[in-house]
Coordinates of C-alpha atoms in Angstrom, one line a residue:
M1 CA 95.6 59.6 203.7
T2 CA 94.1 56.6 205.3
S3 CA 95.1 53.1 204.3
R4 CA 91.7 52.6 202.9
T5 CA 92.1 55.6 200.6
V6 CA 95.5 54.4 199.5
L7 CA 94.1 50.9 198.7
S8 CA 91.2 52.5 196.8
L9 CA 93.6 54.6 194.7
A10 CA 95.9 51.7 194.0
A11 CA 92.9 49.5 192.9
A12 CA 91.7 52.3 190.7
G13 CA 95.2 52.7 189.2
L14 CA 95.4 48.9 188.5
L15 CA 92.0 49.0 186.9
A16 CA 93.1 51.8 184.5
L17 CA 96.2 49.9 183.4
P18 CA 94.5 47.4 181.0
A19 CA 92.7 50.2 179.2
A20 CA 95.9 52.2 178.7
S21 CA 97.9 49.2 177.6
S22 CA 95.2 47.9 175.3
S23 CA 95.5 51.0 173.1
A24 CA 99.2 50.2 172.6
T25 CA 98.8 46.5 171.8
L26 CA 99.1 45.1 168.4
H27 CA 96.1 43.2 166.8
T28 CA 97.0 39.9 165.1
C29 CA 95.7 39.7 161.6
P30 CA 94.7 36.2 160.4
L31 CA 96.4 35.0 157.2
T32 CA 95.2 32.3 154.9
I33 CA 97.8 29.9 153.3
K34 CA 97.2 31.7 150.0
E35 CA 97.9 35.1 151.6
Q36 CA 101.0 33.8 153.4
Q37 CA 102.4 32.8 150.0
G38 CA 101.0 35.7 148.0
F39 CA 102.7 38.8 149.3
G40 CA 105.8 38.5 147.1
V41 CA 107.9 36.4 149.4
T42 CA 108.2 32.7 150.2
Y43 CA 106.0 33.1 153.3
V44 CA 104.6 35.9 155.5
T45 CA 104.5 34.1 158.8
S46 CA 102.7 36.8 160.9
L47 CA 101.1 40.2 160.6
K48 CA 100.1 42.5 163.5
V49 CA 98.7 46.0 163.3
R50 CA 97.9 49.0 165.6
G51 CA 95.8 51.9 164.5
V52 CA 95.1 50.5 161.0
T53 CA 93.0 47.7 159.6
C54 CA 94.4 44.3 158.6
A55 CA 93.6 45.2 154.9
T56 CA 95.9 48.3 155.2
G57 CA 98.5 46.1 157.0
K58 CA 98.4 43.7 154.0
R59 CA 98.9 46.6 151.6
V60 CA 101.9 47.8 153.5
V61 CA 103.4 44.2 153.4
R62 CA 102.9 44.1 149.6
G63 CA 104.4 47.5 149.1
F64 CA 107.4 46.7 151.3
Q65 CA 108.1 43.5 149.4
A66 CA 107.8 45.3 146.0
C67 CA 110.2 47.9 147.3
R68 CA 112.7 45.3 148.6
K69 CA 112.7 43.4 145.3
A70 CA 113.1 46.6 143.3
H71 CA 116.2 47.3 145.3
G72 CA 118.2 44.1 144.9
G73 CA 115.8 41.2 144.0
L74 CA 115.3 38.3 146.5
K75 CA 118.0 39.5 148.8
G76 CA 117.2 43.2 148.4
R77 CA 116.4 45.7 151.1
C78 CA 113.9 48.5 151.0
P79 CA 115.7 51.8 151.9
R80 CA 114.5 53.4 155.2
S81 CA 113.9 56.7 153.4
T82 CA 111.2 55.0 151.3
S83 CA 107.6 55.7 152.3
I84 CA 105.0 52.9 151.8
L85 CA 101.6 54.4 152.2
G86 CA 103.2 57.0 154.6
F87 CA 104.9 54.3 156.7
H88 CA 108.6 54.1 157.2
C89 CA 109.9 50.6 157.7
T90 CA 112.9 49.0 159.5
E91 CA 114.0 45.4 159.0
D92 CA 115.7 43.0 161.4
R93 CA 117.0 40.2 159.2
G94 CA 118.6 36.9 160.1
T95 CA 120.7 35.1 157.6
G96 CA 121.1 31.5 156.4
P97 CA 122.6 29.7 153.4
A98 CA 119.4 29.0 151.5
Q99 CA 116.9 31.4 153.2
F100 CA 116.5 34.2 155.7
S101 CA 113.8 35.3 158.1
S102 CA 113.0 38.9 158.9
K103 CA 110.9 41.0 161.2
V104 CA 109.8 44.3 159.7
T105 CA 108.3 47.2 161.7
C106 CA 106.6 50.0 159.8
V107 CA 105.6 53.2 161.6
K108 CA 103.4 56.1 160.7
A109 CA 102.9 58.4 163.8
T110 CA 101.2 56.1 166.3
R111 CA 100.2 53.5 163.7
R112 CA 102.2 50.3 163.3
V113 CA 102.4 47.4 161.0
V114 CA 104.6 44.6 162.2
F115 CA 105.2 41.4 160.1
T116 CA 107.6 38.5 159.8
Y117 CA 108.5 36.7 156.6
T118 CA 110.8 34.0 155.3
Q119 CA 112.5 34.3 151.9
N120 CA 114.1 31.3 150.1
T121 CA 117.1 32.5 148.2

């Protein structure tokens, strides 16, 4: 292989990277102040989706929050075995004396809904 061929192949590979990674990126869904406060928690601070619409992402957030509250109230946790519109969610929760913040990742095959929220307790 000549150096020109190698450079051409490298350039073609670099040009293909953005297309491949863009399919794996999360799309940020805009949230109004009313929506941030209307999902059943104190605040939903961010919502990102991949492979689903923002409307579906918002339905998953509402379902997760209803599940969480049904399993312990404000400090409750939604069991991993629970399916919310076919999504299974995991939660990474920080703690504090009067509130906590969480990052929730919900997965259904290659589809994802990722959101963060703050709950005053």
